[in-house]
Every structure is written in C-alpha cells, then in structure tokens.
Short mmCIF file of C-alpha atoms and ligand atoms in Angstrom, two decimals:
data_model
loop_
_atom_site.label_atom_id
_atom_site.label_comp_id
_atom_site.label_asym_id
_atom_site.label_seq_id
_atom_site.Cartn_x
_atom_site.Cartn_y
_atom_site.Cartn_z
CA UNK A 1 -122.73 -8.32 166.90
CA UNK A 2 -120.31 -6.12 168.81
CA UNK A 3 -120.80 -3.95 171.85
CA UNK A 4 -118.76 -0.75 172.13
CA UNK A 5 -118.67 2.24 174.45
CA UNK A 6 -118.41 5.58 172.67
CA UNK A 7 -117.91 8.80 174.61
CA UNK A 8 -119.32 11.80 172.76
CA UNK A 9 -117.98 15.29 173.50
CA UNK A 10 -120.22 17.67 171.53
CA UNK A 11 -118.32 20.76 172.72
CA UNK A 12 -119.12 24.30 171.62
CA UNK A 13 -120.62 26.27 168.73
CA UNK A 14 -121.78 23.95 165.95
CA UNK A 15 -120.22 20.95 167.76
CA UNK A 16 -123.50 19.73 169.28
CA UNK A 17 -125.40 20.06 165.97
CA UNK A 18 -122.91 18.10 163.92
CA UNK A 19 -122.50 15.50 166.68
CA UNK A 20 -126.26 14.94 166.74
CA UNK A 21 -126.11 13.93 163.08
CA UNK A 22 -123.07 11.72 163.67
CA UNK A 23 -124.85 10.00 166.56
CA UNK A 24 -127.83 9.42 164.28
CA UNK A 25 -125.43 7.75 161.83
CA UNK A 26 -123.97 5.56 164.60
CA UNK A 27 -127.48 4.50 165.58
CA UNK A 28 -128.29 3.67 161.97
CA UNK A 29 -125.14 1.55 161.74
CA UNK A 30 -126.06 -0.21 165.00
CA UNK A 31 -129.53 -0.94 163.69
CA UNK A 32 -128.32 -2.16 160.32
CA UNK A 33 -125.60 -4.44 161.71
CA UNK A 34 -127.23 -5.36 164.99
CA UNK A 35 -124.47 -3.81 167.11
CA UNK A 36 -124.70 -2.15 170.50
CA UNK A 37 -123.11 1.27 170.77
CA UNK A 38 -123.31 2.63 174.29
CA UNK A 39 -123.20 6.37 173.76
CA UNK A 40 -122.64 8.85 176.56
CA UNK A 41 -122.27 12.61 176.29
CA UNK A 42 -119.76 14.69 178.29
CA UNK A 43 -118.64 18.30 178.62
CA UNK A 44 -115.42 19.68 177.20
CA UNK A 45 -114.34 23.14 176.07
CA UNK A 46 -116.11 26.44 176.74
CA UNK A 47 -119.33 24.67 177.78
CA UNK A 48 -117.33 22.78 180.43
CA UNK A 49 -115.72 25.98 181.67
CA UNK A 50 -119.16 27.57 181.98
CA UNK A 51 -120.54 24.58 183.89
CA UNK A 52 -117.56 23.58 186.04
CA UNK A 53 -114.73 26.11 185.61
CA UNK A 54 -112.60 23.36 184.05
CA UNK A 55 -112.31 22.84 180.24
CA UNK A 56 -111.71 19.10 180.81
CA UNK A 57 -113.62 17.95 183.90
CA UNK A 58 -112.37 14.76 185.59
CA UNK A 59 -115.66 13.06 184.82
CA UNK A 60 -115.10 13.64 181.08
CA UNK A 61 -111.52 12.39 181.16
CA UNK A 62 -112.55 9.25 183.06
CA UNK A 63 -115.39 8.57 180.60
CA UNK A 64 -112.95 8.91 177.69
CA UNK A 65 -110.45 6.56 179.31
CA UNK A 66 -113.19 3.99 179.89
CA UNK A 67 -114.53 4.21 176.32
CA UNK A 68 -113.60 2.22 173.22
CA UNK A 69 -113.54 5.45 171.20
CA UNK A 70 -114.21 9.16 171.63
CA UNK A 71 -116.19 11.33 169.20
CA UNK A 72 -115.63 15.07 169.47
CA UNK A 73 -117.60 17.90 167.84
CA UNK A 74 -115.63 21.13 168.17
CA UNK A 75 -114.45 23.42 170.91
CA UNK A 76 -113.84 27.15 171.20
CA UNK A 77 -115.75 30.33 171.90
CA UNK A 78 -115.09 33.89 170.75
CA UNK A 79 -115.28 35.20 174.29
CA UNK A 80 -111.94 33.48 174.93
CA UNK A 81 -110.42 34.26 171.51
CA UNK A 82 -110.68 37.95 172.20
CA UNK A 83 -108.99 37.68 175.55
CA UNK A 84 -105.42 36.44 175.09
CA UNK A 85 -104.79 36.86 178.82
CA UNK A 86 -107.57 34.43 179.87
CA UNK A 87 -106.05 31.94 182.32
CA UNK A 88 -108.53 29.20 181.45
CA UNK A 89 -109.28 28.52 177.77
CA UNK A 90 -111.38 25.90 175.95
CA UNK A 91 -108.35 24.75 173.89
CA UNK A 92 -106.60 23.67 177.09
CA UNK A 93 -109.24 20.96 177.43
CA UNK A 94 -108.40 19.48 174.04
CA UNK A 95 -104.64 19.76 174.48
CA UNK A 96 -104.81 18.10 177.88
CA UNK A 97 -107.08 15.36 176.55
CA UNK A 98 -104.56 14.63 173.75
CA UNK A 99 -101.79 14.45 176.29
CA UNK A 100 -103.68 12.40 178.90
CA UNK A 101 -104.83 9.86 176.32
CA UNK A 102 -101.39 9.79 174.66
CA UNK A 103 -102.85 10.71 171.25
CA UNK A 104 -99.55 11.25 169.49
CA UNK A 105 -100.70 10.89 165.89
CA UNK A 106 -103.30 13.02 164.20
CA UNK A 107 -104.40 11.57 160.88
CA UNK A 108 -106.10 13.89 158.40
CA UNK A 109 -107.11 12.48 155.01
CA UNK A 110 -107.82 15.02 152.25
CA UNK A 111 -109.71 13.93 149.16
CA UNK A 112 -110.89 16.22 146.35
CA UNK A 113 -114.35 14.89 145.45
CA UNK A 114 -115.06 15.15 141.74
CA UNK A 115 -118.61 16.40 142.30
CA UNK A 116 -117.31 19.28 144.40
CA UNK A 117 -114.33 20.39 142.32
CA UNK A 118 -116.06 23.58 141.31
CA UNK A 119 -116.36 24.61 144.96
CA UNK A 120 -112.67 24.82 145.56
CA UNK A 121 -111.10 28.26 145.24
CA UNK A 122 -108.37 26.46 143.27
CA UNK A 123 -108.56 25.48 139.62
CA UNK A 124 -110.34 22.10 139.27
CA UNK A 125 -107.63 20.79 136.91
CA UNK A 126 -105.01 21.36 139.58
CA UNK A 127 -106.79 19.59 142.41
CA UNK A 128 -108.68 16.82 140.60
CA UNK A 129 -107.52 13.43 141.86
CA UNK A 130 -106.02 14.77 145.09
CA UNK A 131 -105.92 11.98 147.66
CA UNK A 132 -103.46 12.54 150.46
CA UNK A 133 -103.25 11.99 154.18
CA UNK A 134 -101.42 14.09 156.72
CA UNK A 135 -99.77 12.39 159.71
CA UNK A 136 -99.34 15.22 162.20
CA UNK A 137 -97.43 14.64 165.45
CA UNK A 138 -99.80 15.76 168.20
CA UNK A 139 -98.24 15.69 171.65
CA UNK A 140 -94.83 17.29 171.19
CA UNK A 141 -93.06 20.27 169.69
CA UNK A 142 -93.96 23.89 170.33
CA UNK A 143 -97.38 23.03 171.69
CA UNK A 144 -96.05 21.13 174.68
CA UNK A 145 -92.53 22.51 175.19
CA UNK A 146 -91.60 24.76 178.04
CA UNK A 147 -93.18 28.18 177.56
CA UNK A 148 -93.13 31.41 179.45
CA UNK A 149 -91.98 35.01 179.77
CA UNK A 150 -88.42 36.17 180.24
CA UNK A 151 -87.43 37.39 183.68
CA UNK A 152 -87.45 41.04 182.62
CA UNK A 153 -90.96 40.69 181.20
CA UNK A 154 -89.77 41.93 177.80
CA UNK A 155 -89.88 38.62 175.95
CA UNK A 156 -91.61 35.27 175.70
CA UNK A 157 -90.60 31.79 174.52
CA UNK A 158 -92.03 28.44 173.43
CA UNK A 159 -89.52 25.63 173.27
CA UNK A 160 -89.68 23.10 170.47
CA UNK A 161 -88.46 19.75 171.75
CA UNK A 162 -88.65 16.29 170.16
CA UNK A 163 -87.21 12.98 171.29
CA UNK A 164 -86.19 10.18 168.91
CA UNK A 165 -88.90 8.04 170.48
CA UNK A 166 -91.62 10.62 169.73
CA UNK A 167 -90.51 10.84 166.11
CA UNK A 168 -90.15 7.11 165.60
CA UNK A 169 -93.56 6.07 166.89
CA UNK A 170 -95.51 8.33 164.52
CA UNK A 171 -93.08 7.73 161.65
CA UNK A 172 -93.83 4.00 161.87
CA UNK A 173 -97.55 4.70 161.54
CA UNK A 174 -96.96 6.98 158.56
CA UNK A 175 -94.72 4.41 156.82
CA UNK A 176 -97.32 1.69 157.40
CA UNK A 177 -100.02 3.94 155.97
CA UNK A 178 -97.88 4.70 152.92
CA UNK A 179 -97.17 0.98 152.41
CA UNK A 180 -100.94 0.40 152.20
CA UNK A 181 -101.51 3.33 149.84
CA UNK A 182 -99.38 4.63 146.94
CA UNK A 183 -96.09 3.91 148.78
CA UNK A 184 -94.86 7.47 148.91
CA UNK A 185 -94.00 9.38 152.07
CA UNK A 186 -93.00 13.03 152.30
CA UNK A 187 -91.38 14.31 155.47
CA UNK A 188 -92.11 18.02 155.85
CA UNK A 189 -89.67 19.92 158.05
CA UNK A 190 -87.39 22.93 158.25
CA UNK A 191 -84.12 21.06 158.45
CA UNK A 192 -82.20 23.96 156.93
CA UNK A 193 -82.87 25.93 160.13
CA UNK A 194 -84.22 23.83 162.99
CA UNK A 195 -82.29 21.25 165.01
CA UNK A 196 -85.51 19.35 165.82
CA UNK A 197 -86.13 19.04 162.07
CA UNK A 198 -82.65 17.59 161.61
CA UNK A 199 -83.48 14.95 164.22
CA UNK A 200 -86.73 14.17 162.35
CA UNK A 201 -84.74 13.66 159.13
CA UNK A 202 -82.19 11.46 160.83
CA UNK A 203 -84.84 9.21 162.32
CA UNK A 204 -87.01 9.01 159.22
CA UNK A 205 -83.99 8.26 157.06
CA UNK A 206 -83.01 5.43 159.44
CA UNK A 207 -86.54 3.99 159.50
CA UNK A 208 -86.84 4.11 155.72
CA UNK A 209 -84.57 1.04 155.55
CA UNK A 210 -87.32 -0.98 157.23
CA UNK A 211 -89.83 0.04 154.55
CA UNK A 212 -87.91 -0.43 151.28
CA UNK A 213 -91.14 -0.43 149.27
CA UNK A 214 -91.92 3.15 150.35
CA UNK A 215 -90.32 5.99 148.45
CA UNK A 216 -89.38 8.83 150.81
CA UNK A 217 -88.76 12.45 150.05
CA UNK A 218 -88.06 15.49 152.17
CA UNK A 219 -89.53 18.94 151.75
CA UNK A 220 -89.04 22.18 153.64
CA UNK A 221 -92.30 23.41 155.09
CA UNK A 222 -92.34 26.70 153.18
CA UNK A 223 -91.98 24.84 149.90
CA UNK A 224 -94.55 22.23 151.03
CA UNK A 225 -97.07 25.01 151.68
CA UNK A 226 -96.61 26.15 148.08
CA UNK A 227 -96.59 22.65 146.57
CA UNK A 228 -99.87 21.80 148.30
CA UNK A 229 -101.76 24.32 146.22
CA UNK A 230 -99.58 24.09 143.09
CA UNK A 231 -99.61 20.34 142.68
CA UNK A 232 -101.37 18.46 145.48
CA UNK A 233 -101.48 15.20 143.49
CA UNK A 234 -97.77 14.71 144.12
CA UNK A 235 -98.53 13.85 147.77
CA UNK A 236 -99.58 10.52 149.22
CA UNK A 237 -98.62 10.51 152.92
CA UNK A 238 -97.26 13.70 154.49
CA UNK A 239 -95.49 13.25 157.82
CA UNK A 240 -94.77 16.30 159.92
CA UNK A 241 -94.40 17.76 163.40
CA UNK A 242 -97.18 19.35 165.44
CA UNK A 243 -97.23 23.02 164.43
CA UNK A 244 -96.39 22.48 160.75
CA UNK A 245 -99.15 19.86 160.63
CA UNK A 246 -101.66 22.21 162.21
CA UNK A 247 -101.01 24.84 159.56
CA UNK A 248 -100.68 22.55 156.54
CA UNK A 249 -103.84 20.62 157.37
CA UNK A 250 -105.94 23.80 157.36
CA UNK A 251 -104.33 24.77 154.07
CA UNK A 252 -104.99 21.31 152.62
CA UNK A 253 -108.63 21.51 153.65
CA UNK A 254 -109.42 23.98 150.85
CA UNK A 255 -108.49 21.27 148.35
CA UNK A 256 -111.61 19.34 149.27
CA UNK A 257 -113.93 22.24 148.51
CA UNK A 258 -115.13 22.71 152.07
CA UNK A 259 -113.62 22.42 155.50
CA UNK A 260 -116.91 20.84 156.45
CA UNK A 261 -115.94 17.62 154.67
CA UNK A 262 -112.72 16.66 156.41
CA UNK A 263 -112.53 14.13 159.24
CA UNK A 264 -109.63 13.27 161.48
CA UNK A 265 -108.47 10.59 163.87
CA UNK A 266 -106.09 11.03 166.76
CA UNK A 267 -104.52 7.78 167.83
CA UNK A 268 -102.01 6.60 170.39
CA UNK A 269 -101.44 3.64 172.62
CA UNK A 270 -105.02 3.30 173.90
CA UNK A 271 -108.39 4.84 173.17
CA UNK A 272 -108.57 6.97 169.99
CA UNK A 273 -110.42 10.20 169.31
CA UNK A 274 -112.29 11.21 166.17
CA UNK A 275 -113.27 14.74 165.21
CA UNK A 276 -113.94 16.97 162.22
CA UNK A 277 -111.00 19.22 161.43
CA UNK A 278 -113.14 22.36 161.45
CA UNK A 279 -113.60 24.57 164.47
CA UNK A 280 -116.69 25.53 166.46
CA UNK A 281 -117.88 28.12 163.87
CA UNK A 282 -119.80 30.12 166.48
CA UNK A 283 -121.44 32.40 163.89
CA UNK A 284 -123.32 29.39 162.49
CA UNK A 285 -124.46 27.94 165.79
CA UNK A 286 -128.15 27.00 165.86
CA UNK A 287 -128.76 28.08 162.24
CA UNK A 288 -128.84 24.60 160.70
CA UNK A 289 -126.17 25.52 158.13
CA UNK A 290 -123.20 23.58 159.50
CA UNK A 291 -122.01 20.70 157.34
CA UNK A 292 -122.23 17.45 159.36
CA UNK A 293 -120.24 15.41 156.81
CA UNK A 294 -116.80 15.97 158.40
CA UNK A 295 -118.14 14.56 161.67
CA UNK A 296 -119.95 11.73 159.90
CA UNK A 297 -116.75 10.80 158.04
CA UNK A 298 -115.00 10.90 161.42
CA UNK A 299 -117.51 8.24 162.47
CA UNK A 300 -116.37 6.19 159.45
CA UNK A 301 -112.77 6.47 160.70
CA UNK A 302 -113.96 5.52 164.19
CA UNK A 303 -115.69 2.40 162.87
CA UNK A 304 -112.59 1.42 160.92
CA UNK A 305 -110.52 1.83 164.08
CA UNK A 306 -112.95 -0.47 165.92
CA UNK A 307 -112.29 -3.01 163.16
CA UNK A 308 -115.68 -2.63 161.57
CA UNK A 309 -114.64 -2.04 157.93
CA UNK A 310 -117.95 -2.96 156.29
CA UNK A 311 -119.75 -0.51 158.56
CA UNK A 312 -117.22 2.23 157.77
CA UNK A 313 -117.54 1.55 154.04
CA UNK A 314 -121.31 1.86 154.23
CA UNK A 315 -121.04 5.25 155.97
CA UNK A 316 -118.69 6.44 153.22
CA UNK A 317 -121.03 5.12 150.56
CA UNK A 318 -123.94 7.00 152.13
CA UNK A 319 -121.88 10.21 152.21
CA UNK A 320 -120.96 9.75 148.52
CA UNK A 321 -124.62 9.26 147.78
CA UNK A 322 -125.49 12.54 149.52
CA UNK A 323 -122.73 14.38 147.63
CA UNK A 324 -123.82 12.95 144.27
CA UNK A 325 -127.45 13.74 144.85
CA UNK A 326 -126.80 17.31 145.88
CA UNK A 327 -127.90 16.85 149.49
CA UNK A 328 -125.55 19.60 150.59
CA UNK A 329 -125.41 22.36 153.16
CA UNK A 330 -125.34 26.00 151.95
CA UNK A 331 -121.57 26.47 151.60
CA UNK A 332 -121.67 23.80 148.88
CA UNK A 333 -125.17 24.44 147.55
CA UNK A 334 -126.12 28.08 148.05
CA UNK A 335 -129.10 27.93 145.67
CA UNK A 336 -130.86 24.82 146.96
CA UNK A 337 -129.34 24.05 150.34
CA UNK A 338 -130.28 21.34 152.77
CA UNK A 339 -130.04 21.84 156.51
CA UNK A 340 -127.55 20.15 158.85
CA UNK A 341 -130.34 17.89 160.00
CA UNK A 342 -131.59 17.03 156.51
CA UNK A 343 -128.11 16.00 155.41
CA UNK A 344 -127.78 13.88 158.57
CA UNK A 345 -131.21 12.34 158.02
CA UNK A 346 -130.44 11.47 154.41
CA UNK A 347 -127.18 9.74 155.30
CA UNK A 348 -128.59 7.91 158.33
CA UNK A 349 -131.68 6.85 156.40
CA UNK A 350 -129.54 5.52 153.56
CA UNK A 351 -127.44 3.48 155.99
CA UNK A 352 -130.42 2.06 157.82
CA UNK A 353 -131.98 0.90 154.56
CA UNK A 354 -129.69 1.24 151.58
CA UNK A 355 -131.55 -1.53 149.76
CA UNK A 356 -134.14 1.08 149.09
CA UNK A 357 -132.30 2.56 146.11
CA UNK A 358 -135.17 4.68 144.84
CA UNK A 359 -134.46 7.85 146.69
CA UNK A 360 -137.19 10.24 147.34
CA UNK A 361 -135.75 13.46 148.67
CA UNK A 362 -139.12 14.24 150.20
CA UNK A 363 -138.59 11.40 152.63
CA UNK A 364 -135.54 13.17 153.90
CA UNK A 365 -137.19 16.52 154.14
CA UNK A 366 -140.03 15.21 156.22
CA UNK A 367 -137.78 12.83 158.13
CA UNK A 368 -139.50 9.57 157.24
CA UNK A 369 -137.39 6.81 158.69
CA UNK A 370 -137.52 4.23 161.38
CA UNK A 371 -134.60 5.80 163.22
CA UNK A 372 -135.13 9.50 162.72
C1 IPM B 1 -106.59 21.59 165.56
C2 IPM B 1 -106.89 22.86 166.28
C3 IPM B 1 -106.21 22.81 167.64
C4 IPM B 1 -104.72 22.70 167.40
C5 IPM B 1 -106.56 23.97 168.58
C6 IPM B 1 -108.04 24.09 168.80
C7 IPM B 1 -105.82 23.88 169.87
O1 IPM B 1 -106.47 23.95 165.53
O2 IPM B 1 -107.00 20.51 166.06
O3 IPM B 1 -105.98 21.63 164.50
O4 IPM B 1 -104.05 23.71 167.18
O5 IPM B 1 -104.21 21.58 167.44
MG1 MG B 2 -105.77 23.46 163.60
#
C-alpha cells in the first residue's frame, strides 16, 4: 500500500475530458492495489488566465511542488493563437512550470501498434515494428534564450544557448535509457551549421566512453526528419535539443496511427510531469470524440516513475485490450466509434477487475462497474 499526492491540471479544450478518464484509471489502480492517491485539481493555461489573469497561478505551482507527480491534460485556446501580440498566453504557463520544476528532459515513446498500422498515413510495411523514444531537452535552447526586438524595431531574435551541464544531464538519461533498451542512441543536431550543436556533439561523444555498450550515431536534423518516415525502425533512443525535439516528436506521432495514443513524461531533479503529447484540440471539446489513451498511457508512465511497475504494466495491458477489441474513438474507428468516456470506462473497468476475462462490451456502454 502506498500513498501518493497527484496534482491534476486538466487545462483547456479536451484536456478536462481526457483527464477525467485518466483519473478514473488512477482510481481503478488504487482500488485494485489498495493504494491511496490523493488527487487535487488545479488551473493552468487559458482557463487559469480567464479565472485569475495568470496562466500559472501561484496556488497551482505550489500544489505541483508539493505533489509526488503532476498529470496534465492540455493547454491552449484559439483566442490566443490568433493574436500573436497577446501579452499573456496559455503556453507561458506550461513553459514556466517546466522551468520552475526543473523539468529538463521530455521523454516521448513512439510505438506503432500492429492493430493500428492501417491508420497511419504511412505504408504499414515501413512503420511496422517501430519502437523508439525521443529524449527532448526541455528547459534550454531557443525556447528559453534571450529574445526580443532590435532597437530599430525592424528585426527580432531568439538566442539559442546551451551549457555543457544542460547537455550532460539529459544525455546521461538518454544513455541509460538506451542501455536498458536496444543499446542504440542517435544524437540529432545541426552540427554542420550551429555552434550549440557542436557543443552537443562534443559532450555526447565524451559521455559515450562511459556507456561502451551503447552504439552512438549522429544525424543532422533535416536528414533525421526524412529518416523518421523513411525507416523509423532504425531508431531506438533519439536525443535532441528543445526545438528539434518539439518538431520531430510531432512528426513521429503519425507513426503510431494517431496523436491520441502518445504519452510523455517530463522529468528533472524533483517532481515529474506527465501529459499526452497532443494539444487542446478545441474543435473537439465536449463532443466525446477525444482519444483518452495518450493521457491514460501517461498515467502508466507516472506509475512507473512512482516505482509502481506492476500497476503501470496493468494499465498498459488494459490499453492493449481496448485496442485489440476495437474500443476506439472515431479517428481510429470511424464506422463503429466509442466515446471518450466509453474508452475510459472500458480501460478502468478492466483494471479494476481484469480477472473477469469474458468481456461484454455492453457493460462498458452502460457503465457497469464498481468504480464508474
Ligand atoms: C509541446 C508543445 C509545447 C512546446 C507548447 C504548447 C509550448 O508543443 O509540449 O510539444 O512547444 O513545447
Ligand atoms: Mg510540441
């Protein structure tokens, strides 16, 4: 029996809907394993701006600091996207949270599920067997460098700065991950042009000596973007800086068949944060069509981080079960779709009582379960 504090930040758009399903899954895990998860919900993003004027209210930041883990839905609202001059934006909340919590490594696993191969816009034969993880640096580079306008108002700049320390700490995590996987690490950079990339290469090359079992290769980001869709199976662990990682991880998400399937973890020195890689998808808000699986798989990563591997494995098993039995939201099953809530119910129900192997989909549809 463990007792953990989990701060939930549902955010904007479909964030609250997918978080509701993830919370249901956490409750099912707690019931099944007799754990106590103390869940509390806090504002961040556009909803926080609307309520307080601040995308990351102090109360939210304090709750995250005091928690054992943070679960985030999604943030963002079109009313800010269409106004590039807005002084306060939902994204600032997330960027500040990453910085305040020191979340320097963003970990994004990408797996092409066999049952969903046909849903990828890419040829199934190309993507079958894809199993890679992106280690994206999250608190440096262009995102956090000095930015501004030139004195004459005719130009603008964003500085890309990296220190050896910033490179080393995430590179260690990526090497360790590779050592536990297929022992292959690819550093993605633009060392033919950028000085920061040359520093990345220098540091990674030096660290490689400490991990002799890991094979390391180096790829320019433009080539990496092409290789990801040409031959994604060649990758095991991809290590890269902030902006390249942002772009490549969205590109890699199409390999899985749906963006709605991909979880992520952001880790640092202290509390870690878990979130789906998709955005707030405002057009889908309230329509019950959002895929909750990315958030539910983020819960699996959260449980693993809390050193609850059996619990995490059960969540993954339940997700596999849903995928195999066609319990899918409309982007993956346009003919016979299930709603966000039905997918969540199915997975939570399976976790709460997976000894009951005889699945009756009707149970899910009518929500028959002790916890639902
Ligand atoms: C992501 C998102 C964020 C980023 C935005 C919302 C600031 O795209 O987590 O990938 O660029 O890091
Ligand atoms: Mg992104």
